[in-house]
Amino acid sequence: MSQNEKTLTPKLIKKLWLAFVLLVLLMGSSYIFITGYFANKYSQETTQRLNADVAHHVIAEKFKDASPFLEDGSVNKPLFGDLMHDMMAVNQSIEVYLLNESGDVLYSVVLDHGDKSSIKTVSLAPIQSFIKNKGERFVLGDDPRNPGEQKIFSAAPYSVDGRNGYMYIVLAGKKFQEISDNLMGQYFAKLGIGATFLTMLFSLVIGLMAIWFLTKNLRLITQTVRKFHDGDLEARIADPQDSDIEVFAKSFNEMADSIVGNMDKMKSVDHLRRELIANVSHDLRTPLAILKGYIETLQIKNDTLSEEQKKEYLQITHDNVDKLSNLVNQLFEYSKLEAEQVTPVKEPFSITELSHDLIAKFRVLAEQKQIELQLDNPQENCMVFADVSLVERALQNLIENALKYTQANGKVTLSLQKKGKNVEINITDTGTGIPVNEQPFIFDRYKQVDKSAKKHGVGLGLAIVKKIMDLHDTTITVLSKPKEGSSFIFNLPAYQI
Ligand code: ADP
């Protein structure tokens, strides 16, 4: 037995064994009881059939020469003494009774020897049934020596000197009973031991096989679980639908799949986190180094620098401080969203108004970059049900990107359109576009299509947008063609006034 099998649910096997042993004992004792009962009945029925005519013969033989009654009406005791003597010589187990027609015991040799507890009247119904069926049917009658007990008998009617009655012969008398009980006890003991031993032997073989078959699937599952536990993540139960414990086998496979899936997810999350930290520290270092360089130059060469140069250097430091604070803000925002610390506070608000405000906010920047920025809103006023500040943040990131990746003389359009129960928001630009193979990854944090474009941002803008969409149970799609431009489209539930 291998280590695996040894540790396999010993409790279960113990229980199976216990149930099995109990079953065997129960089967053994029922078997002995049933066999004993029928063996006894068989023996009694055979004896009764064999001796069915005894009573008839006694009457025919003994009463032809002498009457069973004396002249004074009393029982002819010597005749019966004689009769009993003859009969006992052949068969000691029989007991002869002379009954009147009401079943009263008129005489019995055995009874004469004194048996105080004996009954004086025998029930006639079994006797009449016996006579009617000519002794061919198994019937038990009263045992005068043992009130309450039923015995096999032979009976025949007599009619002598105008007196009627029955000759009643108990075939399995006290003697028979004693011998029978004794023998039965011995047989029972032998039969019991033999039958139980044989049953145990067969059951042991069958039981071992049954337990082996029953626990076969369990062993297989335990082995697979152990393999999985030992690091073999590929370990699965083959053909779980064929297993006797299909639900268990399937559940294990599903559990293993989900564990592996979660591990993969965690690995990729971990990988992205490391990438994020590496990239963020790089992005923090660059502006910090620039800042340090320019501040040092201003400190050392303050006297030799022209006013023009000083202004330029200060502008550069200012730009880098902006960049740094932007990065830190985005990181803070993103980590809050990722840690699920943000709960959207949804309320009805006018997305049209919000769009107007945002267009106004970005107009100066657009003009600086010579980009046409416009709001395309056919509806007068579109109301949505969402978190206003989160939606503002998402739109801001999308407009910023559109302006960032669009060249001079390009165009950025924010359009709102009511579609059924939703309002569709579309930010379209005529900018650089995104290569098709990169499009699926742009919403992953810290992915920049063109690494040289890093100077533009930190790669968290769209990841933040994606998280905001998730919080509103909506999705964002991107339609983009390189050199032609991009469209970012998402829906928000419309609010009916
Ligand atoms: P970044 O701070 O680098 O802009 P984002 O998460 O906002 O980070 O965007 C991820 C990347 O997706 C960008 O680096 C850019 O390559 C691409 N991208 C996003 N918006 C646009 C757009 N409107 N046009 C072209 N490329 C875009």
Coordinates of C-alpha atoms and ligand atoms in Angstrom, one line a residue:
M1 CA 0.0 0.0 0.0
S2 CA 1.4 3.4 -1.0
Q3 CA 1.7 6.4 1.3
N4 CA -1.3 7.9 -0.5
E5 CA -3.5 4.9 0.1
K6 CA -2.5 4.7 3.7
T7 CA -3.6 8.2 4.4
L8 CA -6.8 7.7 2.4
T9 CA -9.7 8.4 4.6
P10 CA -9.0 5.7 7.2
K11 CA -12.2 6.8 9.1
L12 CA -14.3 6.1 6.1
I13 CA -12.8 2.6 5.6
K14 CA -13.3 1.9 9.3
K15 CA -16.9 2.9 9.1
L16 CA -17.4 0.8 5.9
W17 CA -15.9 -2.1 7.7
L18 CA -18.0 -1.7 10.8
A19 CA -21.2 -1.5 8.7
F20 CA -20.0 -4.5 6.8
V21 CA -19.3 -6.7 9.8
L22 CA -22.7 -5.8 11.3
L23 CA -24.3 -6.7 8.1
V24 CA -22.5 -10.1 8.0
L25 CA -23.5 -10.8 11.6
L26 CA -27.1 -9.9 10.9
M27 CA -27.2 -12.0 7.8
G28 CA -25.5 -14.9 9.6
S29 CA -28.0 -14.9 12.5
S30 CA -31.0 -14.5 10.2
Y31 CA -29.7 -17.3 8.1
I32 CA -29.4 -19.6 11.2
F33 CA -32.8 -18.7 12.5
I34 CA -34.6 -19.2 9.2
T35 CA -32.8 -22.5 8.6
G36 CA -33.5 -23.7 12.1
Y37 CA -37.2 -22.8 11.8
F38 CA -37.7 -24.6 8.6
A39 CA -35.6 -27.6 9.5
N40 CA -37.8 -28.0 12.6
K41 CA -41.0 -27.6 10.7
Y42 CA -39.7 -30.1 8.0
S43 CA -38.9 -32.7 10.7
Q44 CA -42.2 -32.2 12.4
E45 CA -44.2 -32.4 9.2
T46 CA -42.4 -35.6 8.1
T47 CA -42.9 -37.2 11.5
Q48 CA -46.6 -36.4 11.4
R49 CA -47.1 -37.7 7.9
L50 CA -45.2 -40.9 8.6
N51 CA -47.3 -41.5 11.7
A52 CA -50.6 -40.2 10.5
D53 CA -52.2 -43.6 10.8
V54 CA -50.9 -44.6 14.2
A55 CA -54.0 -43.7 16.1
H56 CA -56.2 -45.5 13.5
H57 CA -54.0 -48.7 13.8
V58 CA -54.1 -48.6 17.6
I59 CA -57.9 -48.6 17.6
A60 CA -58.1 -51.3 14.9
E61 CA -55.6 -53.6 16.7
K62 CA -56.3 -53.1 20.4
F63 CA -60.0 -52.4 20.5
K64 CA -61.0 -55.4 18.3
D65 CA -60.4 -58.0 21.2
A66 CA -61.0 -55.9 24.3
S67 CA -63.1 -52.8 25.1
P68 CA -61.3 -49.8 26.4
F69 CA -63.9 -49.5 29.1
L70 CA -64.7 -51.9 31.9
E71 CA -68.2 -52.9 32.8
D72 CA -68.4 -50.3 35.5
G73 CA -67.7 -47.7 32.9
S74 CA -64.1 -47.0 34.0
V75 CA -61.2 -47.1 31.7
N76 CA -59.6 -50.5 31.0
K77 CA -56.2 -49.6 32.5
P78 CA -54.5 -52.9 31.9
L79 CA -55.4 -52.7 28.2
F80 CA -53.8 -49.3 28.1
G81 CA -50.9 -50.4 30.2
D82 CA -50.3 -53.1 27.7
L83 CA -50.8 -50.7 24.7
M84 CA -48.4 -48.2 26.1
H85 CA -45.9 -50.9 26.8
D86 CA -46.0 -52.0 23.2
M87 CA -45.9 -48.6 21.8
M88 CA -43.1 -47.3 24.0
A89 CA -41.0 -50.3 23.0
V90 CA -41.2 -49.1 19.4
N91 CA -41.2 -45.3 20.0
Q92 CA -40.5 -43.7 23.3
S93 CA -41.4 -40.3 22.1
I94 CA -45.1 -40.9 21.7
E95 CA -47.8 -40.3 24.3
V96 CA -51.3 -41.9 24.0
Y97 CA -54.5 -40.2 25.3
L98 CA -58.0 -41.5 25.3
L99 CA -60.4 -38.6 24.9
N100 CA -64.2 -38.5 25.1
E101 CA -66.2 -36.7 22.4
S102 CA -65.8 -33.4 24.2
G103 CA -62.0 -33.7 24.2
D104 CA -61.7 -34.5 27.9
V105 CA -58.8 -36.7 28.7
L106 CA -60.2 -40.0 30.0
Y107 CA -57.0 -41.8 30.4
S108 CA -53.3 -41.5 29.7
V109 CA -50.5 -43.7 30.9
V110 CA -48.1 -40.8 31.0
L111 CA -50.6 -38.6 32.8
D112 CA -51.2 -41.2 35.3
H113 CA -47.7 -41.0 36.4
G114 CA -48.7 -37.6 37.7
D115 CA -48.2 -34.3 36.0
K116 CA -50.0 -31.7 38.0
S117 CA -49.8 -28.9 35.5
S118 CA -51.3 -31.1 32.7
I119 CA -54.5 -30.0 31.1
K120 CA -57.6 -32.1 31.3
T121 CA -59.3 -31.1 28.0
V122 CA -57.8 -31.0 24.5
S123 CA -59.0 -28.7 21.8
L124 CA -61.1 -30.6 19.3
A125 CA -60.7 -28.3 16.3
P126 CA -57.2 -29.5 15.3
I127 CA -58.2 -33.2 15.8
Q128 CA -61.3 -32.8 13.6
S129 CA -59.2 -31.0 10.9
F130 CA -56.6 -33.8 11.1
I131 CA -59.3 -36.5 10.7
K132 CA -61.0 -34.6 7.9
N133 CA -57.8 -34.2 5.9
K134 CA -56.8 -37.8 6.6
G135 CA -53.6 -36.6 8.2
E136 CA -52.3 -35.2 4.9
R137 CA -52.1 -31.6 6.1
F138 CA -49.7 -30.3 8.7
V139 CA -51.7 -29.4 11.9
L140 CA -50.6 -28.9 15.5
G141 CA -52.7 -29.9 18.5
D142 CA -52.6 -29.2 22.3
D143 CA -50.0 -31.0 24.3
P144 CA -51.7 -32.1 27.5
R145 CA -48.4 -32.2 29.4
N146 CA -47.3 -28.7 28.4
P147 CA -50.3 -26.4 28.5
G148 CA -49.9 -23.6 25.8
E149 CA -47.6 -25.7 23.6
Q150 CA -48.6 -27.2 20.3
K151 CA -47.4 -30.6 19.1
I152 CA -47.8 -32.9 16.1
F153 CA -50.2 -35.7 16.7
S154 CA -52.1 -38.5 15.2
A155 CA -55.8 -39.0 16.0
A156 CA -58.7 -41.3 15.1
P157 CA -62.3 -41.5 16.3
Y158 CA -63.6 -44.6 18.2
S159 CA -67.1 -45.8 18.9
V160 CA -67.2 -48.6 21.5
D161 CA -70.2 -49.8 23.6
G162 CA -72.1 -46.7 22.6
R163 CA -69.4 -44.4 23.8
N164 CA -67.7 -42.1 21.3
G165 CA -64.4 -40.3 21.5
Y166 CA -60.9 -40.0 20.1
M167 CA -57.6 -41.8 20.3
Y168 CA -55.1 -38.9 20.5
I169 CA -51.5 -39.6 20.2
V170 CA -48.9 -36.9 20.6
L171 CA -46.1 -37.9 18.3
A172 CA -43.3 -35.6 19.5
G173 CA -43.8 -36.0 23.2
K174 CA -41.7 -34.8 26.1
K175 CA -39.0 -37.3 25.3
F176 CA -38.9 -36.3 21.6
Q177 CA -38.8 -32.6 22.7
E178 CA -35.8 -33.2 25.0
I179 CA -33.8 -35.1 22.4
S180 CA -34.9 -32.7 19.7
D181 CA -33.9 -29.6 21.8
N182 CA -30.6 -31.2 22.6
L183 CA -29.8 -32.1 19.1
M184 CA -31.1 -28.8 17.8
G185 CA -28.8 -27.0 20.2
Q186 CA -25.8 -29.0 18.9
Y187 CA -26.9 -28.5 15.3
F188 CA -27.5 -24.9 15.9
A189 CA -24.0 -24.4 17.4
K190 CA -22.4 -26.3 14.5
L191 CA -24.6 -24.7 11.9
G192 CA -24.1 -21.3 13.5
I193 CA -20.3 -21.6 13.5
G194 CA -20.2 -23.1 10.0
A195 CA -22.6 -20.7 8.4
T196 CA -21.1 -17.7 10.1
F197 CA -17.6 -18.7 9.2
L198 CA -18.5 -19.4 5.5
T199 CA -20.6 -16.2 5.3
M200 CA -17.7 -14.3 6.9
L201 CA -15.3 -15.8 4.4
F202 CA -17.3 -15.0 1.3
S203 CA -18.3 -11.6 2.7
L204 CA -14.6 -10.8 3.4
V205 CA -13.7 -11.5 -0.2
I206 CA -16.8 -9.6 -1.5
G207 CA -16.3 -6.8 1.0
L208 CA -12.7 -6.3 0.2
M209 CA -13.5 -6.1 -3.5
A210 CA -16.5 -3.8 -2.8
I211 CA -14.4 -1.4 -0.7
W212 CA -11.6 -1.5 -3.2
F213 CA -14.0 -0.6 -6.0
L214 CA -15.9 2.0 -3.9
T215 CA -12.7 3.8 -2.8
K216 CA -11.0 3.5 -6.2
N217 CA -12.3 6.8 -7.4
L218 CA -11.7 8.3 -4.0
R219 CA -8.1 7.2 -4.2
L220 CA -7.7 8.7 -7.6
I221 CA -9.1 12.0 -6.4
T222 CA -6.8 12.0 -3.3
Q223 CA -3.8 11.3 -5.4
T224 CA -4.7 14.1 -7.8
V225 CA -5.3 16.5 -4.9
R226 CA -1.9 15.5 -3.4
K227 CA -0.2 16.0 -6.8
F228 CA -1.8 19.5 -7.0
H229 CA -0.8 20.2 -3.5
D230 CA 2.8 19.2 -4.3
G231 CA 2.9 21.8 -7.0
D232 CA 1.7 20.0 -10.1
L233 CA -0.8 22.7 -11.1
E234 CA -1.7 20.8 -14.2
A235 CA -3.1 17.8 -12.1
R236 CA -6.8 17.2 -12.9
I237 CA -9.1 14.2 -12.5
A238 CA -9.5 12.6 -15.9
D239 CA -13.0 12.1 -17.2
P240 CA -14.8 13.3 -14.1
Q241 CA -18.2 12.5 -15.6
D242 CA -17.2 8.8 -15.4
S243 CA -16.3 9.0 -11.7
D244 CA -18.7 7.4 -9.1
I245 CA -18.4 10.7 -7.3
E246 CA -18.8 12.9 -10.3
V247 CA -19.8 16.1 -8.4
F248 CA -16.7 15.8 -6.2
A249 CA -14.4 15.2 -9.2
K250 CA -15.9 18.0 -11.2
S251 CA -15.8 20.4 -8.2
F252 CA -12.1 19.6 -7.7
N253 CA -11.3 20.3 -11.3
E254 CA -13.2 23.5 -11.3
M255 CA -11.6 24.6 -8.0
A256 CA -8.1 23.8 -9.5
D257 CA -9.0 25.8 -12.6
S258 CA -10.1 28.8 -10.6
I259 CA -7.0 28.6 -8.3
V260 CA -4.7 28.5 -11.4
G261 CA -6.7 31.3 -13.0
N262 CA -6.5 33.4 -9.9
M263 CA -2.8 32.7 -9.6
D264 CA -2.2 33.8 -13.2
K265 CA -4.2 36.9 -12.5
M266 CA -2.2 37.7 -9.4
K267 CA 1.0 37.1 -11.2
S268 CA 0.0 39.5 -14.0
V269 CA -1.2 42.1 -11.4
D270 CA 2.1 41.7 -9.6
H271 CA 4.0 42.0 -12.8
L272 CA 2.1 45.2 -13.8
R273 CA 2.7 46.6 -10.3
R274 CA 6.4 46.1 -10.5
E275 CA 6.4 47.6 -14.0
L276 CA 4.4 50.6 -12.6
I277 CA 6.8 51.1 -9.7
A278 CA 9.8 50.9 -12.1
N279 CA 8.3 53.3 -14.6
V280 CA 7.0 55.7 -12.0
S281 CA 10.3 55.9 -10.2
H282 CA 11.9 56.5 -13.6
D283 CA 9.4 59.2 -14.4
L284 CA 9.9 60.8 -11.0
R285 CA 13.6 60.8 -11.3
T286 CA 13.8 62.5 -14.7
P287 CA 12.0 65.7 -13.8
L288 CA 13.7 65.7 -10.4
A289 CA 17.1 65.5 -12.0
I290 CA 16.2 68.3 -14.4
L291 CA 14.9 70.4 -11.5
K292 CA 18.0 69.8 -9.6
G293 CA 20.3 70.7 -12.5
Y294 CA 18.5 73.9 -13.3
I295 CA 18.3 75.0 -9.7
E296 CA 22.0 74.3 -9.2
T297 CA 22.8 76.3 -12.4
L298 CA 20.7 79.2 -11.1
Q299 CA 22.5 79.1 -7.8
I300 CA 26.0 78.9 -9.1
K301 CA 25.8 81.1 -12.2
N302 CA 23.2 83.5 -10.9
D303 CA 25.5 86.5 -11.6
T304 CA 26.6 85.5 -15.0
L305 CA 23.2 84.5 -16.4
S306 CA 21.2 87.0 -18.4
E307 CA 17.6 87.9 -17.4
E308 CA 16.4 86.0 -20.4
Q309 CA 18.2 82.8 -19.5
K310 CA 17.0 83.1 -15.9
K311 CA 13.4 83.3 -17.1
E312 CA 13.9 80.4 -19.4
Y313 CA 15.4 78.2 -16.6
L314 CA 12.7 79.1 -14.2
Q315 CA 10.1 78.2 -16.8
I316 CA 11.7 74.8 -17.2
T317 CA 11.7 74.2 -13.5
H318 CA 8.1 75.3 -13.3
D319 CA 7.1 72.9 -16.1
N320 CA 8.9 70.0 -14.4
V321 CA 7.2 70.8 -11.0
D322 CA 3.9 70.7 -12.9
K323 CA 4.8 67.4 -14.5
L324 CA 5.8 66.0 -11.1
S325 CA 2.7 67.1 -9.3
N326 CA 0.6 65.8 -12.3
L327 CA 2.3 62.4 -12.0
V328 CA 1.8 62.2 -8.2
N329 CA -1.8 63.3 -8.5
Q330 CA -2.5 60.6 -11.1
L331 CA -0.8 58.0 -9.1
F332 CA -2.7 58.9 -6.0
E333 CA -6.0 58.9 -8.0
Y334 CA -5.3 55.6 -9.7
S335 CA -4.2 53.8 -6.5
K336 CA -7.4 55.0 -4.8
L337 CA -9.5 53.7 -7.6
E338 CA -7.6 50.4 -7.8
A339 CA -7.9 49.8 -4.0
E340 CA -11.6 50.3 -4.5
Q341 CA -11.7 53.2 -2.0
V342 CA -13.8 55.2 -4.3
T343 CA -17.6 54.8 -4.2
P344 CA -19.4 56.7 -7.0
V345 CA -22.0 59.1 -5.7
K346 CA -24.5 59.0 -8.5
E347 CA -26.9 61.8 -9.1
P348 CA -28.7 63.4 -12.1
F349 CA -26.7 66.1 -13.8
S350 CA -26.4 67.8 -17.2
I351 CA -23.7 66.3 -19.2
T352 CA -24.2 69.1 -21.7
E353 CA -23.4 71.7 -19.1
L354 CA -20.4 69.8 -18.0
S355 CA -19.2 69.5 -21.6
H356 CA -19.5 73.2 -22.1
D357 CA -17.4 73.9 -19.0
L358 CA -14.7 71.5 -20.1
I359 CA -14.6 72.9 -23.7
A360 CA -14.2 76.3 -22.2
K361 CA -11.5 75.1 -19.9
F362 CA -9.4 73.5 -22.7
R363 CA -10.1 76.2 -25.3
V364 CA -6.9 78.2 -24.4
L365 CA -4.7 75.1 -24.7
A366 CA -6.4 74.1 -28.0
E367 CA -5.9 77.6 -29.4
Q368 CA -2.2 77.4 -28.3
K369 CA -1.9 74.2 -30.3
Q370 CA -4.0 75.5 -33.1
I371 CA -6.5 72.8 -32.7
E372 CA -10.2 73.3 -33.4
L373 CA -12.1 72.2 -30.2
Q374 CA -15.8 71.9 -30.5
L375 CA -18.9 70.5 -28.8
D376 CA -21.4 68.7 -31.0
N377 CA -24.6 68.5 -29.1
P378 CA -27.8 68.2 -31.1
Q379 CA -29.9 67.8 -28.0
E380 CA -30.6 70.9 -26.0
N381 CA -29.8 69.4 -22.7
C382 CA -28.7 65.8 -22.0
M383 CA -29.2 64.7 -18.4
V384 CA -27.4 61.6 -17.1
F385 CA -27.3 59.7 -13.8
A386 CA -23.7 59.3 -12.7
D387 CA -21.0 60.6 -10.5
V388 CA -20.3 64.1 -11.8
S389 CA -16.8 64.5 -10.6
L390 CA -15.7 61.0 -11.8
V391 CA -17.2 61.7 -15.2
E392 CA -15.5 65.1 -15.3
R393 CA -12.2 63.4 -14.6
A394 CA -12.7 60.8 -17.3
L395 CA -13.7 63.4 -19.9
Q396 CA -10.8 65.6 -18.9
N397 CA -8.3 62.8 -19.5
L398 CA -9.9 61.9 -22.8
I399 CA -9.9 65.6 -24.0
E400 CA -6.3 66.0 -22.8
N401 CA -5.2 62.9 -24.7
A402 CA -7.0 64.1 -27.8
L403 CA -5.3 67.4 -27.7
K404 CA -2.0 65.8 -26.8
Y405 CA -2.0 63.5 -29.8
T406 CA -3.4 65.9 -32.4
Q407 CA -1.2 68.1 -34.5
A408 CA -1.8 71.8 -35.4
N409 CA -4.7 72.4 -37.7
G410 CA -6.4 69.2 -36.4
K411 CA -9.8 69.0 -34.8
V412 CA -11.1 67.6 -31.5
T413 CA -14.9 67.1 -31.2
L414 CA -16.9 66.1 -28.1
S415 CA -20.3 64.9 -29.1
L416 CA -23.3 63.9 -27.1
Q417 CA -26.2 61.9 -28.4
K418 CA -29.2 60.4 -26.8
K419 CA -29.6 56.7 -27.7
G420 CA -32.5 55.0 -26.1
K421 CA -32.1 54.9 -22.4
N422 CA -28.4 56.1 -22.7
V423 CA -26.5 59.1 -23.7
E424 CA -23.5 58.3 -25.9
I425 CA -20.4 60.4 -25.4
N426 CA -17.9 60.5 -28.1
I427 CA -14.5 62.2 -28.1
T428 CA -13.0 62.2 -31.6
D429 CA -9.7 63.7 -32.8
T430 CA -7.9 63.9 -36.1
G431 CA -4.6 63.0 -34.4
T432 CA -1.9 60.4 -34.7
G433 CA -4.3 57.4 -34.2
I434 CA -3.4 54.2 -32.4
P435 CA -2.1 51.0 -34.2
V436 CA -4.7 48.2 -34.2
N437 CA -2.4 45.8 -32.4
E438 CA -1.9 48.3 -29.6
Q439 CA -5.5 49.3 -29.1
P440 CA -6.4 46.4 -26.7
F441 CA -3.7 47.5 -24.3
I442 CA -4.1 51.2 -24.1
F443 CA -6.4 51.0 -21.1
D444 CA -3.9 49.0 -19.1
R445 CA -2.0 51.2 -16.7
Y446 CA 1.3 52.4 -17.8
K447 CA 1.0 51.4 -21.4
Q448 CA 2.2 53.9 -23.9
V449 CA 1.9 53.0 -27.5
D450 CA 5.0 54.9 -28.5
K451 CA 7.6 54.8 -25.8
S452 CA 9.1 58.0 -27.2
A453 CA 5.7 59.7 -26.4
K454 CA 6.6 59.3 -22.7
K455 CA 7.3 62.9 -22.6
H456 CA 3.6 63.5 -23.1
G457 CA 2.4 61.7 -20.0
V458 CA 2.7 59.0 -17.5
G459 CA 0.4 56.3 -19.0
L460 CA -2.2 56.4 -16.3
G461 CA -4.9 58.6 -17.9
L462 CA -6.8 55.8 -19.8
A463 CA -6.3 53.3 -16.9
I464 CA -8.1 55.9 -14.7
V465 CA -10.8 56.3 -17.3
K466 CA -11.3 52.5 -17.5
K467 CA -11.7 52.3 -13.7
I468 CA -14.3 55.1 -13.7
M469 CA -16.2 53.2 -16.5
D470 CA -16.1 50.1 -14.3
L471 CA -17.6 52.0 -11.4
H472 CA -20.5 53.1 -13.7
D473 CA -21.0 49.5 -15.0
T474 CA -20.2 50.7 -18.5
T475 CA -17.5 50.2 -21.1
I476 CA -15.4 52.4 -23.3
T477 CA -14.6 51.5 -26.9
V478 CA -11.9 53.0 -29.1
L479 CA -12.1 53.3 -32.8
S480 CA -8.8 54.5 -34.2
K481 CA -6.8 54.5 -37.5
P482 CA -3.2 55.5 -37.4
K483 CA -2.6 58.9 -39.0
E484 CA -6.3 59.5 -39.3
G485 CA -7.4 59.9 -35.7
S486 CA -9.2 58.2 -32.8
S487 CA -12.7 58.1 -31.3
F488 CA -13.3 57.1 -27.6
I489 CA -17.0 56.2 -27.1
F490 CA -18.9 55.4 -23.9
N491 CA -22.5 55.4 -22.7
L492 CA -24.0 56.7 -19.5
P493 CA -27.6 56.1 -18.4
A494 CA -29.9 59.0 -19.4
Y495 CA -31.9 60.7 -16.7
Q496 CA -35.5 61.5 -17.6
I497 CA -36.8 64.6 -16.1
Ligands
ADP1 P1 -0.5 59.0 -21.4 O1 -0.4 59.7 -20.1 O2 0.7 58.4 -21.9 O3 -1.3 59.7 -22.4 P2 -2.9 57.4 -21.3 O4 -3.3 56.3 -20.4 O5 -3.8 58.6 -21.3 O6 -1.4 57.7 -21.0 O7 -2.8 56.8 -22.8 C1 -2.2 55.6 -23.0 C2 -1.6 55.6 -24.4 O8 -2.7 55.5 -25.4 C3 -0.9 56.9 -24.8 O9 0.4 56.8 -24.4 C4 -1.1 56.9 -26.3 O10 -0.1 56.1 -26.9 C5 -2.4 56.2 -26.5 N1 -3.5 57.3 -26.7 C6 -4.4 57.6 -25.8 N2 -5.3 58.5 -26.3 C7 -4.9 58.7 -27.6 C8 -5.4 59.6 -28.7 N3 -6.4 60.4 -28.5 N4 -4.7 59.5 -29.9 C9 -3.7 58.7 -30.0 N5 -3.2 57.9 -29.1 C10 -3.7 57.9 -27.9

